XYZ file of C-alpha atoms in Angstrom:
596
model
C 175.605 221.496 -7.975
C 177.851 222.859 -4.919
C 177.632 226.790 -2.916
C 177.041 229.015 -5.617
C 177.318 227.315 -8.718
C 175.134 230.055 -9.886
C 173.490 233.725 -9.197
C 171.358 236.305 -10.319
C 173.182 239.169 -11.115
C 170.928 241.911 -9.809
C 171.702 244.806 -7.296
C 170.728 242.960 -4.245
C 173.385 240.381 -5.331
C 172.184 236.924 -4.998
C 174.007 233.796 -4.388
C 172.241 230.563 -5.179
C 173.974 228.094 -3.332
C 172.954 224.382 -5.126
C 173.170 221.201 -3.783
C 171.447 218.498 -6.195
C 171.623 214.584 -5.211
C 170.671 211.657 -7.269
C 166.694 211.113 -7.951
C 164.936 208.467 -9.713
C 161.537 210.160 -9.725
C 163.537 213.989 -10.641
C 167.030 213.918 -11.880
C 168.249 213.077 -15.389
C 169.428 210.041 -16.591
C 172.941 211.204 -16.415
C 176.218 210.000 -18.557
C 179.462 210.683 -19.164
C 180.022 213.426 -21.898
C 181.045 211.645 -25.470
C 181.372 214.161 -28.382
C 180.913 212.074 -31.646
C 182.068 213.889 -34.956
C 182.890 212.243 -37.724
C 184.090 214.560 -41.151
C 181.730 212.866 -43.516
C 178.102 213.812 -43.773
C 176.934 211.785 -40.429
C 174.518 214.722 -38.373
C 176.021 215.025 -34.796
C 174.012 214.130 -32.106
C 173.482 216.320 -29.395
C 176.239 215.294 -26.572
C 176.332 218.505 -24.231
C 173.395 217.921 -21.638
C 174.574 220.603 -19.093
C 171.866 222.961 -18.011
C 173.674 226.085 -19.125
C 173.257 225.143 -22.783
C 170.127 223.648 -22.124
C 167.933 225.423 -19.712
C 166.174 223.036 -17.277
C 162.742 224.856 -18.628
C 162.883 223.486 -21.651
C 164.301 219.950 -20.737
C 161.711 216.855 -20.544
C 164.312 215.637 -17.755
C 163.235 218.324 -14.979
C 160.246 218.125 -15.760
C 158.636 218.073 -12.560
C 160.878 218.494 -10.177
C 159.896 221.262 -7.471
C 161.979 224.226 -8.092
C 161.512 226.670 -5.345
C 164.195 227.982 -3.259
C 164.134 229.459 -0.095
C 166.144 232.103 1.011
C 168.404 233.058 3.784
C 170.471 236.545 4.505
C 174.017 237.710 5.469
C 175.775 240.871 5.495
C 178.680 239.440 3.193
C 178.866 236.252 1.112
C 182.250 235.503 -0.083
C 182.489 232.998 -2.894
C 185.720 230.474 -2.189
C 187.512 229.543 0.250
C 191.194 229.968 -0.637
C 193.978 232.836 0.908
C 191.893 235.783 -0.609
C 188.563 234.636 0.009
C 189.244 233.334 4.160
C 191.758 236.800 4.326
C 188.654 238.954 3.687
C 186.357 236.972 5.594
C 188.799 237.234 8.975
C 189.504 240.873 8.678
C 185.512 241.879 8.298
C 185.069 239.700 11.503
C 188.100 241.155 12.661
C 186.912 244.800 12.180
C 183.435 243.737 13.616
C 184.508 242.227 16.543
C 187.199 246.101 17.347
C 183.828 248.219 16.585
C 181.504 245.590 18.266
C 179.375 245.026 15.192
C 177.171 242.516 14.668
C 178.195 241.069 10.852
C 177.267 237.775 9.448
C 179.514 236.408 6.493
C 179.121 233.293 5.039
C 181.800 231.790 2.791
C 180.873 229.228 0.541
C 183.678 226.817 -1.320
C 183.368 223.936 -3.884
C 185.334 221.573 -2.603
C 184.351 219.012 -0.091
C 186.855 220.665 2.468
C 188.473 223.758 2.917
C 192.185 223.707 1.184
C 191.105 220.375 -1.030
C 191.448 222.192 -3.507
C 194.439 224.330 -3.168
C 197.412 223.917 -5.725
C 200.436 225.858 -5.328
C 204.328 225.664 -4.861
C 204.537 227.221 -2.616
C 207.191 229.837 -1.444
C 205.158 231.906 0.808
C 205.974 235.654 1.306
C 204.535 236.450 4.634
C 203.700 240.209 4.433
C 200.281 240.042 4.701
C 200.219 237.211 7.001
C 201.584 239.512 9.331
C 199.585 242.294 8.427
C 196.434 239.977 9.519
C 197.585 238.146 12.299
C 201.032 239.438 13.949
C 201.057 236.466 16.306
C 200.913 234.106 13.320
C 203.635 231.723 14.940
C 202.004 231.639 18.768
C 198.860 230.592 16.268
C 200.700 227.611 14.651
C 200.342 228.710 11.323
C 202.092 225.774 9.421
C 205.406 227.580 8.138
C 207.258 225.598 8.805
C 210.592 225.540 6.413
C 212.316 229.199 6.316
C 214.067 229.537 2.992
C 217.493 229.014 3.758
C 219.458 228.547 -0.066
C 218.425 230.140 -3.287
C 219.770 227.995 -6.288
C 218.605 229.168 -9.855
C 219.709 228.061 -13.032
C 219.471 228.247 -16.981
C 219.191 224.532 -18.002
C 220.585 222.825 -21.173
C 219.485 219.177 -22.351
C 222.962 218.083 -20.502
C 224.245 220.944 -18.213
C 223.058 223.679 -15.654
C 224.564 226.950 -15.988
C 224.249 228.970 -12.633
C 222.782 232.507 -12.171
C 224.173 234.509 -9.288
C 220.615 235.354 -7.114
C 221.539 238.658 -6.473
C 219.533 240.790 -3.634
C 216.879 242.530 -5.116
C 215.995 240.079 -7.777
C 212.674 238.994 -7.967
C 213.156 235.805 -7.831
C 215.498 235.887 -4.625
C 213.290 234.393 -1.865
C 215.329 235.566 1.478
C 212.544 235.383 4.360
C 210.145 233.272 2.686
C 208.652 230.376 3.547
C 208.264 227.256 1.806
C 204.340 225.787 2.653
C 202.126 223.317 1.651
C 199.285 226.137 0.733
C 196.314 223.421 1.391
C 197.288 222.992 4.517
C 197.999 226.796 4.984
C 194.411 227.821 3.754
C 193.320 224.918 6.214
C 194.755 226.703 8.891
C 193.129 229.750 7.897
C 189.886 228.494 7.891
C 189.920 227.114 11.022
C 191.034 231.233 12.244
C 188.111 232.086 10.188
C 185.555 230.080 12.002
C 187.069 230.680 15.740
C 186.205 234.269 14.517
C 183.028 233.120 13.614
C 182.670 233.232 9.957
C 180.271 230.586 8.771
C 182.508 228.049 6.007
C 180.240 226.416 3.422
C 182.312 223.502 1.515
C 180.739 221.812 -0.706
C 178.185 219.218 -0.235
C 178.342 215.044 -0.644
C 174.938 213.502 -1.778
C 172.843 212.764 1.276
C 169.798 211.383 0.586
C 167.532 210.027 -2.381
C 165.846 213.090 -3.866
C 166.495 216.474 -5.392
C 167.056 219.239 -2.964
C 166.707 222.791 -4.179
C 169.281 224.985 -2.798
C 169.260 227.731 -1.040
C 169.837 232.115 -1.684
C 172.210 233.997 -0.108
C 171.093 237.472 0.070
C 174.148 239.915 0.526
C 174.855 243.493 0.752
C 178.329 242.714 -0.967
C 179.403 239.339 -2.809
C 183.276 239.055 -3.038
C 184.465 236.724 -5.849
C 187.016 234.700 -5.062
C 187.061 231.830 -7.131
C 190.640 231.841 -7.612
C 191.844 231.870 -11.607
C 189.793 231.727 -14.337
C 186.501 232.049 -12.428
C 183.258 230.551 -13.904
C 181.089 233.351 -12.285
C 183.984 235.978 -12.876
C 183.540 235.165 -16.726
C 179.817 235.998 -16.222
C 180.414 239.154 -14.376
C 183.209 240.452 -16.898
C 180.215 240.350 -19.151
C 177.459 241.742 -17.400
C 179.184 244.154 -16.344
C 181.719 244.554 -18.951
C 184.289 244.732 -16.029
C 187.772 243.940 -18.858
C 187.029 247.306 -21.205
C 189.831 248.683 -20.135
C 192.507 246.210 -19.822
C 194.078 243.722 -22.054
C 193.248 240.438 -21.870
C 193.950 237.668 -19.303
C 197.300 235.581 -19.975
C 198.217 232.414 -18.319
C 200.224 229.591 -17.579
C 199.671 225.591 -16.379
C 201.823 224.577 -13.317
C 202.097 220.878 -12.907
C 203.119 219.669 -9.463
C 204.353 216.942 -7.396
C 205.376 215.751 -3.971
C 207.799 213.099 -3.791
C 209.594 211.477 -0.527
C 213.233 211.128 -0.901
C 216.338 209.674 0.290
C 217.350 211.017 3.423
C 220.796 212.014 2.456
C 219.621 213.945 -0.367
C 217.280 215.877 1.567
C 218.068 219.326 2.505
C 215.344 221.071 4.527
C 215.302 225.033 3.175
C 216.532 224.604 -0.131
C 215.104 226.712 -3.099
C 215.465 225.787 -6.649
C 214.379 227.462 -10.056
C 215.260 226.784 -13.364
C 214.737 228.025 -16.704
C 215.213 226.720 -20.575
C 215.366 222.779 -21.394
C 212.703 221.111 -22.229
C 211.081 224.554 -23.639
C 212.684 226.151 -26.260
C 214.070 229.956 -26.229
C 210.213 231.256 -27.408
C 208.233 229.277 -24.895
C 207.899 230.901 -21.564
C 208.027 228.273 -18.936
C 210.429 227.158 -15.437
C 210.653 224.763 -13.084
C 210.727 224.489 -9.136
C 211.957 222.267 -6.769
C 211.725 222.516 -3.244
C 212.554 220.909 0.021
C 210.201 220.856 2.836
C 210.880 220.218 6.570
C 207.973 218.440 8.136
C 209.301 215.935 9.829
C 210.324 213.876 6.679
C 212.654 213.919 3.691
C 209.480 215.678 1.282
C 209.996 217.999 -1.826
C 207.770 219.466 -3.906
C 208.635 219.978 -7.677
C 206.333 221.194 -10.421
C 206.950 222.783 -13.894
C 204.842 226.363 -15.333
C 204.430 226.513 -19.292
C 203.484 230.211 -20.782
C 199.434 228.829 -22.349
C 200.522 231.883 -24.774
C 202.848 228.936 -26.551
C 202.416 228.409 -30.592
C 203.043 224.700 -30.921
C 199.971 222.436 -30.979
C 202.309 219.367 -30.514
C 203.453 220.592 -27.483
C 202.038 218.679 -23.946
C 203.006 220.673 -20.663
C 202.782 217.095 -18.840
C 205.135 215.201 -20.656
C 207.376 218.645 -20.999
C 207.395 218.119 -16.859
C 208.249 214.392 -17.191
C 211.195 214.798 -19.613
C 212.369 217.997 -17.649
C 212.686 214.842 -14.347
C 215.218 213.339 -16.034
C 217.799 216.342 -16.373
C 220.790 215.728 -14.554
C 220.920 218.160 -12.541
C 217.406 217.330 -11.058
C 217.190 213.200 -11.787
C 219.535 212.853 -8.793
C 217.529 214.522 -6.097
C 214.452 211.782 -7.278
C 216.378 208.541 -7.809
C 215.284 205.955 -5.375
C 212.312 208.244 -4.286
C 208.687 207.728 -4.052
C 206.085 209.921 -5.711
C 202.854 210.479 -3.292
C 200.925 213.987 -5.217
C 200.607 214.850 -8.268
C 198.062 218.019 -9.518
C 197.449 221.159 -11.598
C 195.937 224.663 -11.721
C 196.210 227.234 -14.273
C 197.910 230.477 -13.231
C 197.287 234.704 -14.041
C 200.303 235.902 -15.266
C 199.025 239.327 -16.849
C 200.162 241.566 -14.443
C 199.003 245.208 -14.188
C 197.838 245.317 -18.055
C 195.233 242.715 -17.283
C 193.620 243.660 -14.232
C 189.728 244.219 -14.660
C 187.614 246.667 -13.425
C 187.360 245.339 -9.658
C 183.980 246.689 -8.498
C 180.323 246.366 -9.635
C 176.698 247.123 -7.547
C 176.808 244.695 -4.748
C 179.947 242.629 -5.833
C 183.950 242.920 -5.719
C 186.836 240.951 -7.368
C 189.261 239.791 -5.069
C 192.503 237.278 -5.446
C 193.453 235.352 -8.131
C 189.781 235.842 -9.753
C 191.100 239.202 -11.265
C 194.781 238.569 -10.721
C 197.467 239.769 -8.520
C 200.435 237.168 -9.335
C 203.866 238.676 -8.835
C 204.669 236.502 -12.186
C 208.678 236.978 -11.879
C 208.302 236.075 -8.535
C 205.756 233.049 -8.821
C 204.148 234.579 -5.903
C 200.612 235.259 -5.741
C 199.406 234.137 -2.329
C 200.359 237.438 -0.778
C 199.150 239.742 -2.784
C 195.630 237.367 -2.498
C 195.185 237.944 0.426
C 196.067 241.577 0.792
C 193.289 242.430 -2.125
C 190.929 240.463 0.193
C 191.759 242.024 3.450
C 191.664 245.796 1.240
C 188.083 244.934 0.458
C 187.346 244.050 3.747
C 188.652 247.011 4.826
C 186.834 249.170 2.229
C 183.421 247.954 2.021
C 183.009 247.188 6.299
C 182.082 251.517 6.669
C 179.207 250.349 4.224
C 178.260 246.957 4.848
C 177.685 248.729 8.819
C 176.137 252.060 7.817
C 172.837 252.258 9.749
C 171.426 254.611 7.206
C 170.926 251.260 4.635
C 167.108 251.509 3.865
C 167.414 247.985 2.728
C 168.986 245.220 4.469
C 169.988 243.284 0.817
C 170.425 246.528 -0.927
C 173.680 245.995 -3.773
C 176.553 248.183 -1.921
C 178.866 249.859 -4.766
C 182.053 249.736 -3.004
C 184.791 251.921 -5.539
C 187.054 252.717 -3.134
C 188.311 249.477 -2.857
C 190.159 249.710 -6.123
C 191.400 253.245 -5.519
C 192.689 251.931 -1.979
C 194.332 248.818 -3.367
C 196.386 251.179 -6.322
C 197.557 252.726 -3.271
C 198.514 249.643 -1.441
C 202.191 247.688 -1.949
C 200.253 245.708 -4.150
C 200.147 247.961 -7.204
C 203.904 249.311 -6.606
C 204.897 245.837 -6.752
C 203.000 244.961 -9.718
C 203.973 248.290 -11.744
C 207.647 247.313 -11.241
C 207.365 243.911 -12.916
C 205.255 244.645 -15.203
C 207.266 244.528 -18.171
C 208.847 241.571 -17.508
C 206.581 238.999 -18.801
C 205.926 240.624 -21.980
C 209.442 241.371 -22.178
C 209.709 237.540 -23.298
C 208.079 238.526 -26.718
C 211.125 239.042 -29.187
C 212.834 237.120 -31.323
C 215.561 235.926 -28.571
C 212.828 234.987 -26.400
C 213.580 233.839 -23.259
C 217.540 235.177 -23.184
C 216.032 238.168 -24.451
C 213.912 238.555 -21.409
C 216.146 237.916 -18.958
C 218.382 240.823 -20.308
C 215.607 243.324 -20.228
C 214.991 241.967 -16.695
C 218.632 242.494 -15.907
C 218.391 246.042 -17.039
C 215.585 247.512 -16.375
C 213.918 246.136 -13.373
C 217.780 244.882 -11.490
C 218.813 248.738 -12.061
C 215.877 250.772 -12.427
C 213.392 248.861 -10.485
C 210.560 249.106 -13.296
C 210.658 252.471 -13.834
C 210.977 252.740 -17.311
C 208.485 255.125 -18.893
C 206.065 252.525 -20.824
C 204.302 249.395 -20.751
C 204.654 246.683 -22.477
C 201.708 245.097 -23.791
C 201.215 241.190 -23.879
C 200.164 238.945 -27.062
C 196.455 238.874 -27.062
C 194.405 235.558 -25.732
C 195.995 232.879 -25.100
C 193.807 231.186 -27.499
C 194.285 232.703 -30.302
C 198.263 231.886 -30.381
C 198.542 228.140 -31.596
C 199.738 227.513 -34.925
C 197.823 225.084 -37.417
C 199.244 221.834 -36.953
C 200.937 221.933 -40.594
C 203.180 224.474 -40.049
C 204.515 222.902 -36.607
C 207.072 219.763 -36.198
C 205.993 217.119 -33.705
C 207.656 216.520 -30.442
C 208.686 213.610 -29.409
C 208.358 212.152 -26.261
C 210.338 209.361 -24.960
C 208.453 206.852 -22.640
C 207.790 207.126 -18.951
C 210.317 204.974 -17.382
C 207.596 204.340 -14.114
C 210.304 205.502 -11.924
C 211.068 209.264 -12.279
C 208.486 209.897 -15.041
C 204.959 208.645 -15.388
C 201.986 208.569 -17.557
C 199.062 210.635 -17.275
C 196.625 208.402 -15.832
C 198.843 206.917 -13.052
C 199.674 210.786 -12.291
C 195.837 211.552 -11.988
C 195.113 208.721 -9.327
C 197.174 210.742 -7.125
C 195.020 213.883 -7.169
C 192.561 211.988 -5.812
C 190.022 213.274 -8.274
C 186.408 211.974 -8.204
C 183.218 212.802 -9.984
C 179.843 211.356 -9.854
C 179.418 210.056 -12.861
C 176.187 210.223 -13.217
C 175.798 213.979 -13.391
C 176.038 216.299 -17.056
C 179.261 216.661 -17.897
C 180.723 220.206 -16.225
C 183.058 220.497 -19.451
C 180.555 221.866 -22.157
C 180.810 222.493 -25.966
C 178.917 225.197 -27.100
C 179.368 223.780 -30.408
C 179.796 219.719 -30.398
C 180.680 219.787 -34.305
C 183.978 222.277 -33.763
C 186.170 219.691 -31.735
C 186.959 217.369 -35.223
C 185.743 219.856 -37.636
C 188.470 222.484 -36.733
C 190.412 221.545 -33.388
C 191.474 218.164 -34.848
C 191.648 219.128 -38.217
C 193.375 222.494 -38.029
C 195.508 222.050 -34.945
C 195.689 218.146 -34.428
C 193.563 217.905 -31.417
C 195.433 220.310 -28.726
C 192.692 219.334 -26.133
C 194.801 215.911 -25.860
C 197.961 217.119 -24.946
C 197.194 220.963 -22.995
C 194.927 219.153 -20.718
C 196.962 217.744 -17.699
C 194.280 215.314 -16.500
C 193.594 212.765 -19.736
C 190.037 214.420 -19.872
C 189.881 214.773 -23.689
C 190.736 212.314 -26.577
C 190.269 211.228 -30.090
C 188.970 207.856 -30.501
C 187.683 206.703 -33.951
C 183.971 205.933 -34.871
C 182.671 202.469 -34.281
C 182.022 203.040 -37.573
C 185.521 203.388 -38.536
C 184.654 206.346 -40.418
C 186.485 209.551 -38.903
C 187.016 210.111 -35.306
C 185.030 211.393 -32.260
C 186.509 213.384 -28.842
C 185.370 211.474 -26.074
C 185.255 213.745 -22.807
C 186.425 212.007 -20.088
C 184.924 214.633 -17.539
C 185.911 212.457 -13.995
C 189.097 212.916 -14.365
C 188.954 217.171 -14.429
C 191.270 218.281 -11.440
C 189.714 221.981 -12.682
C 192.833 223.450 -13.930
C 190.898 225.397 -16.498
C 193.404 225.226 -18.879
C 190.674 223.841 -21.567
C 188.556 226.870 -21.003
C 191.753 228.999 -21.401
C 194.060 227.313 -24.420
C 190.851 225.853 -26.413
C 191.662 227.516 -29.856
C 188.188 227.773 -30.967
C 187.134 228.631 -27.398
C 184.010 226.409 -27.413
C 184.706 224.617 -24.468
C 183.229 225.959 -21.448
C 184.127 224.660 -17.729
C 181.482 225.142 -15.461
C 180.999 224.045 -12.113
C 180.287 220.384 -11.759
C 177.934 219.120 -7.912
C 179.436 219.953 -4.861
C 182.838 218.041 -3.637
C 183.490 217.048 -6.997
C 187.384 217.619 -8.446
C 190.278 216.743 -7.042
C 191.187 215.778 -2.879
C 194.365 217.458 -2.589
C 196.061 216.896 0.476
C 198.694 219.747 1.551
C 199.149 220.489 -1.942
């Protein structure tokens, strides 16, 4: 397990940061996850051997293995290390060092280095970068490509029809950056520490037994996991923190870096693009842009809607075929591909916002989620929530008057300060937009309504529009739905899916339980594959799920392929019978993204 792979959801708020390493004498014999279902009358065996469905009390495999923790304390323990998380940890210290305050925060982070996880674009708006540090450029924060052209376009299978980017648009990127957001959230990591935050990222196996980990005792836990948290779905429930808000929607954004020829290069160039591949009534766009780093690098990626109907449909191959447009083919011939990742996105807006604040815990970042979806910008309004809780809970955290040390802080006037932040103006004026994509002309009809009412009355209209429900719960049974097809990579602008995954640099022990867990191992063929055809195959961007047959040759079995995982979430998310469950494999586990 890595930094808080689990806690105790008490007042004092606990964080029980793991780290677990091979033992002969004490850990399991571990394997990788293979579901085997077959539709006759064949019992299935039990294949899930996580911990969280079957509690290490009652599992022969732990038993004896010396289970005591011991425990450590800090005035703030933040929980990941991306833009919101490190934002909140520098402005506490920030605020501690003005007042002269002695404050310990800890940060602790999953992956095996700060920003080795980070997936994004990225166009950067830098509002609250200079909000946090005004002298970001005599720092060296790595911005270093200013947007200088704004190209965005409606695409058919053959042409590109051009849409003026007219100021005020939300899309129109004038002052932005273009970034490689792991190396930006390296960089602020390494402001974090000089202030003297203490970083936790996860943990490689050291030695030959089984370590317990240690507690974090904290007066306030911020969540940042980033989207989709596993500990943010616990605390929605504990604390029943979505009651008043609609649920979560989201997208998968695929992404690549590719070296190019010089003469095509064009350091500052934007580029956005909506329609082909997707049809009209699947939300979805494309990005390419062009870095200046010293060489000819872009970054391109592709965002599908998870609310689509089509079981057929695979958001990786929709990313290949949309390569080989010709209006984008061009930029890539005689290039080399060097990244490739994903990450699931928020795209709910205002309407799905949770409560943000519980006894001895806040929601900050893309946990709860801030995105500026119009904008595909997130990162700034990240780490704005994280510097507002900062802000808000450091009067408490600091009161001398605490009785207790560890006592849970309730900290509700974070959320009342950040709906009076820029945050929740800017969200309230987009907020219709997404939904707005809901009609029967689908994505034309959405860009009229965005034309209209946010271009001329800036979001002002007097309602909101409500999204579709879970994302879930929106695939159509495979019967009613026409297959895709999908010509072949031609190993030069597209690729396969496994070729594509050896670029993340993802790596799992494999001799740990499986992190992707079925609550029920019998659903996958009884109703994923028979209803909907097996989605799990084509959603996930990673290869981690297929349909093999039996050795039997009786019916078919999903085999989880759970080292390739580059924890997108998107299982956890699209999963139509919601029965798969991502949780948090050992520490430094997942993908090695470099600058991504």
């Amino acid at each position: 397990m890595f930094p808080a792979s689990r806690y105790s959801i008490q007042a004092h708020r606990c964080i029980r940061a793991l780290k677990t390493v091979p033992a002969d004498h004490a850990a399991p014999q571990l394997y990788t996850v293979v579901h085997r279902r077959t539709c006759s009358s064949v019992t299935t065996p039990r294949i899930t051997t996580h911990y969280t469905i079957h509690p290490r009390d009652k599992d022969p495999r732990w038993e004896g293995v010396e289970m005591e923790r011991f425990a450590d304390e800090a005035d703030v323990v933040i929980v990941g290390g991306g833009p919101a998380g490190l934002s909140a940890a520098i402005r506490l210290k920030q605020l501690a060092n003005e007042q002269e305050k002695e404050l310990r925060v800890c940060l602790v982070e999953k992956a095996s280095q700060i920003g080795a996880h980070t997936l994004s674009g990225a166009c950067l708006e830098p509002s609250a970068l200079i909000e946090l540090f005004p002298d970001w450029k005599e720092r060296g924060a790595p911005l270093h490509t200013p947007v200088t052209e704004d190209v965005f376009s409606i695409l058919t299978e053959k042409y590109r029809i051009p849409v003026p980017m007219l100021p005020g648009l939300p899309m129109n990127n004038h002052g932005n950056y273009i970034v490689r957001l792991g190396n930006f959230v390296r960089w602020l990591g390494e402001q974090a520490e000089e202030l003297g935050v203490e970083l936790y990222p996860g943990y490689a196996a050291a030695e030959d037994v089984f370590e317990r980990g240690m507690e974090l005792h904290a007066k306030v836990t911020m969540f940042g996991e980033g989207c989709h948290g596993h500990l943010a779905k616990q605390l929605y429930k504990q604390f029943n923190l979505r009651e008043n808000c609609e649920p979560q929607t989201y997208a998968i954004g695929l992404k690549e870096v590719w070296t190019i020829d010089e003469k095509k290069w064009r350091p500052g160039r934007v580029e956005h693009s909506v329609g082909w591949p997707l049809n009209r009534n699947t939300y979805g766009g494309s990005f390419l842009y062009h870095l200046n780093e010293g060489e000819p690098l872009v970054a391109l990626g592709f965002v599908v809607g998870l609310d689509y109907t089509n079981p057929y449909l695979s958001p990786f191959r929709e990313f290949q075929r949309w390569k080989h447009h010709p209006f984008v083919a061009p930029t890539l011939e005689g290039g080399n591909r060097i990244a490739y990742g994903a990450r699931a996105l928020n795209e709910g807006g205002i309407q799905s916002i949770p409560k943000l604040t519980f006894p001895g815990g806040m929601l900050i970042g893309c946990s709860p989620g801030f995105m500026n979806v119009p904008k595909i910008k997130g990162t700034h309004t990240a780490m704005k929530s994280g510097m507002l809780a900062a802000e808000s809970a450091f009067a408490k955290i600091t009161d001398e008057n605490l009785n207790s040390e560890t006592t849970g802080l309730h900290v509700p006037e974070y959320a009342e300060n950040l709906k009076k932040s820029w945050i929740w103006k800017e969200l309230h004026a987009v907020r219709n937009i997404r939904p707005s994509f809901h009609n029967y002309f689908g994505l034309y009809g959405g860009m009229v309504y965005t034309g209209i009412f946010y271009w001329v009355l800036r979001g002002k209209e007097p309602w909101t529009l409500k999204h579709c429900g879970l994302d879930s719960a929106q695939l159509k049974p495979a019967k009613d739905c026409t297959p895709i097809e999908y010509p072949k990579p031609d190993g030069k602008i597209s690729f396969d899916l496994l070729s594509s995954v050896a670029l993340s640099g993802t790596n799992h022990e494999g001799d740990q339980p499986a992190h992707l867990t079925l609550k029920d191992d019998s659903v996958p063929v009884a109703r994923n594959l028979a209803i909907y055809d097996g989605p799990e195959q084509r959603f996930c961007p990673a290869g981690v799920y297929e349909y093999v047959p039996l050795e039997t040759g009786e019916g078919m079995r999903l085999q989880i392929n759970a080292q390739n995982c580059v924890h997108c979430k998107t299982c956890d998310i699209k999963d139509p019978s919601q029965n798969i469950n991502w949780v948090v494999p050992e520490g430094s586990g997942g993908p090695a993204y470099n600058g991504m």
